[in-house]
Coordinates of C-alpha atoms in Angstrom, one line a residue:
M860 CA -63.4 -78.5 147.4
G861 CA -59.6 -78.0 147.8
I862 CA -58.9 -79.3 150.7
I863 CA -61.2 -82.4 149.2
R864 CA -59.0 -82.5 146.5
S865 CA -55.6 -82.5 148.9
M866 CA -57.1 -85.7 151.4
R867 CA -57.0 -87.9 148.6
S868 CA -53.6 -86.4 146.9
R869 CA -52.5 -87.0 150.2
S870 CA -53.8 -91.0 150.3
H871 CA -52.6 -91.7 147.5
R872 CA -49.2 -90.6 148.1
V873 CA -48.9 -92.7 151.4
V874 CA -50.5 -95.7 149.0
Q875 CA -48.3 -94.8 146.7
E876 CA -45.5 -95.2 148.9
Q877 CA -46.6 -98.8 151.5
E878 CA -46.5 -100.0 148.3
E879 CA -42.9 -99.3 147.4
C880 CA -41.9 -100.6 150.5
V881 CA -43.3 -103.7 150.2
G882 CA -41.9 -103.8 146.4
D883 CA -38.5 -103.0 148.6
S884 CA -39.3 -105.9 151.2
M885 CA -39.9 -108.8 148.4
R886 CA -36.9 -108.3 147.0
Q887 CA -34.9 -108.1 150.3
S888 CA -36.2 -111.5 150.8
C889 CA -35.1 -112.7 148.0
W890 CA -32.3 -111.6 147.7
A891 CA -32.0 -112.8 151.6
N892 CA -33.8 -116.0 150.7
M893 CA -30.7 -117.2 148.3
P894 CA -29.0 -120.4 149.3
Q895 CA -25.7 -119.3 151.5
E896 CA -23.4 -122.0 150.0
L897 CA -24.5 -120.1 146.5
L898 CA -24.2 -117.0 147.8
R899 CA -20.5 -117.7 149.6
E900 CA -19.3 -119.0 146.6
V901 CA -20.4 -116.3 144.4
L902 CA -19.7 -113.5 146.9
L903 CA -16.0 -114.7 147.6
R904 CA -15.5 -114.9 143.5
I905 CA -16.3 -111.0 143.3
E906 CA -14.2 -110.9 146.2
A907 CA -11.1 -112.4 144.5
S908 CA -11.9 -111.1 141.4
E909 CA -12.7 -107.3 142.2
D910 CA -9.3 -107.3 144.4
M911 CA -8.3 -103.6 144.1
W912 CA -10.2 -99.2 143.0
P913 CA -12.8 -98.7 142.1
P914 CA -13.7 -102.1 140.3
R915 CA -13.4 -103.2 144.5
K916 CA -16.9 -101.0 145.0
S917 CA -18.8 -104.1 144.0
V918 CA -17.4 -105.7 147.5
V919 CA -18.8 -102.7 149.6
A920 CA -22.6 -103.1 147.5
C921 CA -22.7 -106.4 148.7
A922 CA -22.5 -106.2 152.0
G923 CA -25.5 -103.2 152.1
V924 CA -28.2 -105.4 149.8
C925 CA -29.5 -107.5 152.7
R926 CA -28.6 -109.0 155.9
S927 CA -27.2 -112.5 155.1
W928 CA -24.9 -111.1 152.1
R929 CA -23.7 -108.3 154.9
Q930 CA -23.3 -111.1 157.5
I931 CA -20.9 -113.0 154.3
T932 CA -19.3 -110.6 153.3
K933 CA -18.3 -109.3 156.7
D934 CA -16.6 -112.9 157.1
I935 CA -14.5 -113.0 153.8
V936 CA -13.3 -109.8 153.3
K937 CA -10.0 -109.7 156.1
T938 CA -8.8 -106.6 157.6
P939 CA -6.0 -104.9 155.7
E940 CA -3.0 -106.5 158.0
L941 CA -3.8 -110.0 155.9
S942 CA -5.2 -109.4 152.9
S943 CA -3.2 -105.8 152.5
K944 CA -6.4 -104.1 150.9
I945 CA -8.4 -100.9 152.7
T946 CA -12.3 -102.0 152.0
F947 CA -14.7 -100.8 154.1
P948 CA -14.0 -97.3 156.3
I949 CA -13.1 -98.6 158.5
S950 CA -9.9 -99.7 156.7
V951 CA -7.7 -97.0 157.5
K952 CA -8.0 -98.2 161.9
Q953 CA -6.8 -101.5 161.8
P954 CA -3.2 -101.7 161.3
G955 CA -1.9 -102.4 158.2
P956 CA -0.3 -105.5 156.5
R957 CA 2.4 -107.1 158.5
E958 CA 4.8 -108.0 154.7
N959 CA 4.6 -105.0 152.7
L960 CA 4.4 -101.5 152.9
L961 CA 0.3 -100.2 152.1
R962 CA 1.2 -97.6 149.2
C963 CA -0.6 -93.8 149.4
F964 CA -0.4 -89.7 149.1
I965 CA -1.0 -87.2 150.3
K966 CA -2.1 -83.9 148.9
R967 CA -2.0 -80.4 150.2
N968 CA -3.9 -77.3 148.6
R969 CA -2.1 -74.7 150.8
S970 CA -5.2 -71.8 150.4
T971 CA -7.3 -73.6 152.7
Q972 CA -4.7 -75.5 154.6
T973 CA -6.5 -78.3 154.1
Y974 CA -4.9 -82.0 152.8
Y975 CA -5.9 -85.5 151.5
L976 CA -5.2 -88.8 151.8
F977 CA -5.6 -91.3 148.5
L978 CA -4.8 -95.0 148.9
S979 CA -2.0 -95.3 145.5
L980 CA -3.9 -97.4 142.3
A981 CA -0.1 -98.0 141.1
N982 CA 3.1 -98.4 141.8
S983 CA 3.6 -95.0 140.3
L984 CA 4.2 -91.9 141.8
A985 CA 1.0 -91.5 139.4
E986 CA -1.6 -88.6 141.3
D987 CA -4.7 -91.5 141.6
G988 CA -6.2 -92.8 143.6
K989 CA -8.7 -94.3 146.6
F990 CA -9.5 -91.0 148.5
L991 CA -9.6 -92.5 152.7
L992 CA -8.8 -89.4 154.3
A993 CA -9.6 -85.2 155.0
A994 CA -7.8 -83.2 156.9
R995 CA -8.2 -79.3 157.9
K996 CA -6.0 -77.1 159.8
C997 CA -7.2 -75.5 162.6
R998 CA -5.2 -72.4 164.1
R999 CA -6.0 -71.5 167.6
P1000 CA -4.1 -69.2 170.5
T1001 CA -2.5 -72.2 171.8
C1002 CA -2.2 -74.6 169.8
T1003 CA -3.0 -75.6 166.3
D1004 CA -5.5 -78.4 165.9
Y1005 CA -5.7 -81.0 162.2
I1006 CA -9.3 -82.4 162.5
I1007 CA -9.6 -85.2 160.3
S1008 CA -13.0 -86.8 158.8
L1009 CA -14.0 -89.5 156.7
D1010 CA -16.0 -86.3 154.3
A1011 CA -14.0 -84.5 151.4
D1012 CA -16.4 -82.1 152.1
D1013 CA -17.0 -81.7 156.1
M1014 CA -13.2 -81.6 158.1
S1015 CA -15.7 -80.5 161.6
K1016 CA -15.2 -82.1 164.9
G1017 CA -18.7 -82.6 164.9
S1018 CA -19.9 -84.4 162.2
N1019 CA -20.4 -87.9 161.6
S1020 CA -17.5 -88.1 159.8
Y1021 CA -15.0 -86.9 162.5
V1022 CA -12.8 -89.2 163.5
G1023 CA -9.9 -87.6 165.3
K1024 CA -7.3 -84.8 165.5
L1025 CA -4.0 -84.2 165.1
R1026 CA -3.2 -81.6 168.5
S1027 CA 0.4 -79.6 168.8
N1028 CA 1.8 -77.1 171.4
F1029 CA 2.3 -73.3 170.5
L1030 CA 6.1 -74.2 169.2
G1031 CA 4.8 -77.1 166.5
T1032 CA 7.3 -79.5 168.1
K1033 CA 4.5 -82.1 170.3
F1034 CA 1.1 -83.1 169.2
T1035 CA -0.4 -85.4 170.2
I1036 CA -3.2 -87.9 167.9
Y1037 CA -7.0 -88.5 169.0
D1038 CA -9.7 -91.6 168.0
S1039 CA -12.4 -90.4 168.2
Q1040 CA -13.9 -93.8 169.5
P1041 CA -11.3 -95.7 171.9
P1042 CA -9.1 -97.7 170.3
H1043 CA -9.5 -100.4 173.3
S1044 CA -11.7 -101.3 176.4
G1045 CA -9.4 -100.1 178.7
A1046 CA -9.5 -96.0 176.6
R1047 CA -9.7 -93.3 178.7
I1048 CA -11.1 -90.4 177.5
M1049 CA -9.7 -87.0 177.3
K1050 CA -12.1 -84.1 178.3
S1051 CA -11.8 -80.9 177.1
R1052 CA -14.4 -77.5 176.0
S1053 CA -14.6 -79.5 172.5
T1054 CA -15.2 -82.8 174.4
R1055 CA -18.3 -81.4 175.6
L1056 CA -19.5 -79.2 172.9
V1057 CA -19.9 -82.9 170.9
N1058 CA -21.9 -84.5 174.0
L1059 CA -24.3 -81.2 174.2
K1060 CA -24.6 -81.4 170.6
Q1061 CA -26.1 -85.3 171.5
V1062 CA -24.5 -87.2 168.5
S1063 CA -24.6 -90.8 169.9
P1064 CA -25.9 -90.5 174.2
K1065 CA -25.0 -94.2 174.3
V1066 CA -21.4 -94.9 173.2
P1067 CA -18.6 -91.9 174.3
T1068 CA -17.6 -89.6 172.2
G1069 CA -14.3 -87.7 172.6
N1070 CA -10.9 -87.2 172.9
Y1071 CA -8.3 -90.4 172.7
P1072 CA -5.1 -90.0 172.2
V1073 CA -3.8 -92.8 171.3
A1074 CA 0.3 -91.6 170.4
H1075 CA 2.1 -89.3 171.6
I1076 CA 5.2 -87.1 168.7
S1077 CA 8.0 -85.3 169.6
Y1078 CA 10.6 -83.1 167.2
E1079 CA 13.6 -82.7 169.1
L1080 CA 16.8 -80.6 167.7
N1081 CA 18.4 -81.8 163.9
V1082 CA 21.8 -82.0 164.8
L1083 CA 22.0 -81.9 161.0
G1084 CA 20.2 -78.2 160.5
S1085 CA 18.3 -78.5 157.3
R1086 CA 20.6 -81.2 155.0
G1087 CA 19.5 -83.8 157.5
P1088 CA 16.0 -85.1 158.2
R1089 CA 14.0 -83.5 161.5
R1090 CA 14.1 -86.4 164.5
M1091 CA 11.1 -87.9 164.9
H1092 CA 10.7 -89.8 168.0
C1093 CA 6.7 -90.9 168.4
V1094 CA 5.0 -93.1 171.2
M1095 CA 2.2 -95.1 169.9
D1096 CA 0.4 -95.2 173.3
S1097 CA -2.1 -97.7 172.8
I1098 CA -0.4 -100.6 170.6
P1099 CA 2.9 -103.2 172.5
A1100 CA 6.4 -102.8 171.6
T1101 CA 5.1 -106.5 171.4
A1102 CA 3.3 -106.1 168.2
I1103 CA 6.2 -105.8 166.0
E1104 CA 7.0 -109.2 167.4
A1105 CA 7.0 -112.8 164.9
G1106 CA 3.3 -113.4 167.0
G1107 CA 2.3 -109.5 167.8
V1108 CA -0.6 -108.8 168.0
A1109 CA -2.3 -104.7 167.5
P1110 CA -5.6 -103.0 169.2
T1111 CA -7.8 -103.0 166.6
Q1112 CA -10.8 -102.1 165.6
T1113 CA -13.7 -104.1 163.8
E1114 CA -16.6 -101.2 163.7
F1115 CA -17.0 -97.6 164.1
S1116 CA -19.4 -96.5 167.1
L1117 CA -23.7 -95.5 167.1
N1118 CA -21.9 -91.6 166.5
N1119 CA -20.6 -92.3 162.8
I1120 CA -23.4 -95.0 161.1
D1121 CA -25.2 -92.1 159.8
M1122 CA -22.8 -92.3 157.7
F1123 CA -23.1 -94.9 155.0
P1124 CA -26.8 -94.9 155.1
S1125 CA -26.4 -97.7 152.7
F1126 CA -23.6 -100.1 153.6
P1127 CA -26.0 -100.8 156.8
F1128 CA -23.1 -103.6 157.6
F1129 CA -22.4 -101.1 160.5
R1130 CA -24.9 -101.0 162.7
S1131 CA -24.5 -103.8 165.5
K1132 CA -27.3 -104.9 167.5
S1133 CA -24.8 -104.1 170.5
N1134 CA -24.3 -100.4 171.8
R1135 CA -20.9 -102.0 173.7
V1136 CA -17.9 -99.7 173.4
E1137 CA -16.3 -102.9 173.6
N1138 CA -17.6 -104.6 170.5
S1139 CA -15.8 -102.1 168.2
M1140 CA -12.5 -103.6 169.1
S1141 CA -10.8 -106.6 169.5
G1142 CA -6.7 -107.1 170.3
P1143 CA -4.8 -106.6 173.6
L1144 CA -4.9 -103.3 176.3
V1145 CA -1.5 -102.4 176.2
D1146 CA 0.2 -103.9 179.1
Q1147 CA 2.6 -101.8 181.8
K1148 CA 5.4 -105.2 181.7
D1149 CA 5.3 -104.8 177.7
G1150 CA 5.6 -101.3 178.2
M1151 CA 4.3 -99.2 174.6
L1152 CA 5.7 -99.4 171.4
V1153 CA 8.1 -96.1 170.4
L1154 CA 9.2 -95.5 166.7
K1155 CA 12.5 -92.9 165.8
N1156 CA 14.2 -92.0 162.4
K1157 CA 15.6 -94.5 160.7
A1158 CA 19.3 -93.4 160.8
P1159 CA 20.7 -91.9 157.6
R1160 CA 23.6 -91.4 154.5
W1161 CA 26.3 -89.2 154.4
H1162 CA 26.7 -89.7 150.1
E1163 CA 29.7 -88.1 149.3
Q1164 CA 28.9 -87.2 146.1
L1165 CA 25.6 -85.6 147.0
Q1166 CA 27.4 -84.1 150.2
C1167 CA 24.1 -84.6 152.1
W1168 CA 22.5 -86.5 154.7
C1169 CA 20.1 -89.5 152.2
L1170 CA 17.4 -92.1 153.1
N1171 CA 16.8 -95.0 151.1
F1172 CA 12.4 -94.6 149.5
H1173 CA 13.1 -97.5 146.7
G1174 CA 12.4 -94.5 143.7
R1175 CA 9.1 -93.7 145.7
V1176 CA 10.9 -89.5 147.0
T1177 CA 11.7 -87.3 144.3
I1178 CA 12.8 -84.6 146.1
A1179 CA 14.7 -83.9 148.8
S1180 CA 12.8 -82.0 151.7
V1181 CA 13.5 -81.4 155.7
K1182 CA 9.7 -82.8 155.4
N1183 CA 11.1 -86.5 154.4
F1184 CA 11.6 -89.4 156.8
Q1185 CA 11.3 -92.7 157.9
L1186 CA 10.6 -94.1 161.5
V1187 CA 11.6 -97.9 162.2
A1188 CA 10.8 -99.4 165.9
S1189 CA 13.2 -98.0 168.5
A1190 CA 14.8 -100.5 171.0
E1191 CA 13.6 -99.0 174.0
N1192 CA 13.3 -102.7 176.7
G1193 CA 16.0 -104.8 175.4
P1194 CA 18.7 -105.2 171.9
A1195 CA 17.1 -104.7 168.8
G1196 CA 16.8 -107.5 166.5
P1197 CA 16.2 -107.5 163.1
E1198 CA 12.1 -105.9 163.5
H1199 CA 14.0 -102.9 164.3
D1200 CA 15.9 -102.0 160.6
K1201 CA 11.3 -102.3 159.1
I1202 CA 10.9 -99.7 158.1
I1203 CA 7.2 -98.8 159.5
L1204 CA 6.3 -95.7 158.0
Q1205 CA 8.1 -92.7 155.2
F1206 CA 6.3 -89.9 154.3
G1207 CA 7.9 -87.7 151.5
K1208 CA 8.2 -84.9 149.0
V1209 CA 7.3 -86.4 145.0
G1210 CA 5.9 -81.8 144.3
K1211 CA 5.2 -79.0 145.5
D1212 CA 1.7 -80.3 146.9
L1213 CA 1.6 -84.1 146.3
F1214 CA 3.7 -86.3 149.1
T1215 CA 4.0 -90.3 149.4
M1216 CA 3.0 -91.7 153.0
D1217 CA 2.9 -95.8 153.7
Y1218 CA 2.6 -98.0 155.6
R1219 CA 2.6 -100.9 157.3
Y1220 CA 2.0 -102.9 160.6
P1221 CA 1.3 -102.3 163.6
I1222 CA -0.3 -98.7 162.7
S1223 CA -3.2 -98.2 160.4
A1224 CA -3.7 -95.3 158.0
F1225 CA -5.6 -92.6 160.6
Q1226 CA -2.8 -93.4 162.8
A1227 CA 0.2 -93.1 159.2
F1228 CA -1.9 -90.1 158.3
A1229 CA -2.0 -88.2 161.4
M1230 CA 1.4 -88.4 161.9
C1231 CA 2.8 -87.0 158.5
L1232 CA 0.3 -84.2 158.9
S1233 CA 2.8 -83.2 162.0
S1234 CA 5.8 -82.2 159.4
F1235 CA 4.3 -79.4 157.9
D1236 CA 4.0 -77.4 160.7
T1237 CA 7.3 -75.0 160.6
K1238 CA 9.3 -76.5 164.1
I1239 CA 11.8 -72.8 164.3
A1240 CA 12.8 -74.7 167.8
C1241 CA 14.1 -77.6 165.8
E1242 CA 15.5 -76.6 162.3

């Protein structure tokens, strides 16, 4: 009798689950059958009205309703380059706005050696923000890794939230930024032990998961000592030098690879019919004749009253620190123009464990965050 009751109970649950699935399907078809013109008008108004976080989560929710809503939302929502807004998780891999700096801040947790990147929600130096990325420092015998993740609670390289890493040499003077997916269709993967371990886990057998070098950072001897900013030299492997010019274009990732899909079960808009990596990014491949974009420190000025070297952060930095820096494009292949005076990335201290990070086109929030992480290491050889 107990077995019969168990079988009846199980069959009842199956029927109930089937009814719920039918109900969900009917509701989705109801939303999907909404007239396209009306739907587009509704989504346009939502996108225009909810332009700041946290209300902007309504735009993300609209993309998860059904396929038709997803497609129209993708067409309406522009990249940070055009909108100066970060909407979907893939936005952290896309270049920032051309006309202005996108304001963010970084919180440091010394006890756990973790770092958290937030999008600033106000013009003031408030600590309230929209979480974007997290990083965890991992010391190794010959180097140091900063594992960067989309999940503040899961900063492991084998997780679906892994988006890249920053690796330093033993002295902490040279760094390499690695992307978890190719920044452009011609990118080459760097094989390593950690890459092989991820592949053994079969995170995604169809899409290569590993280390794609996108930038190299070096710190040089600081002739100004502790009174001046460190001397940084950043070579952006995946961005052409022409990207900073009028009409210049930088590679732009348009969706995550399949190994990142499980992170967003409620937002199927990250899925793609095609499994080809080439469909996940747009923009030119860096040509040897164009050269790679090189970033360098903006030269500080001597302040007579303070008797120190200073940079103008326009109120975004309040505490003097050797970690503070501003990066501009270096005129490597010709005379300097007005585009070489624009600040592409600035980073500075505003509290004991609070720092501001402002960036713009052609680098992404992920690249900017990784470059700022390189500044946290002590560099005895450079000071």
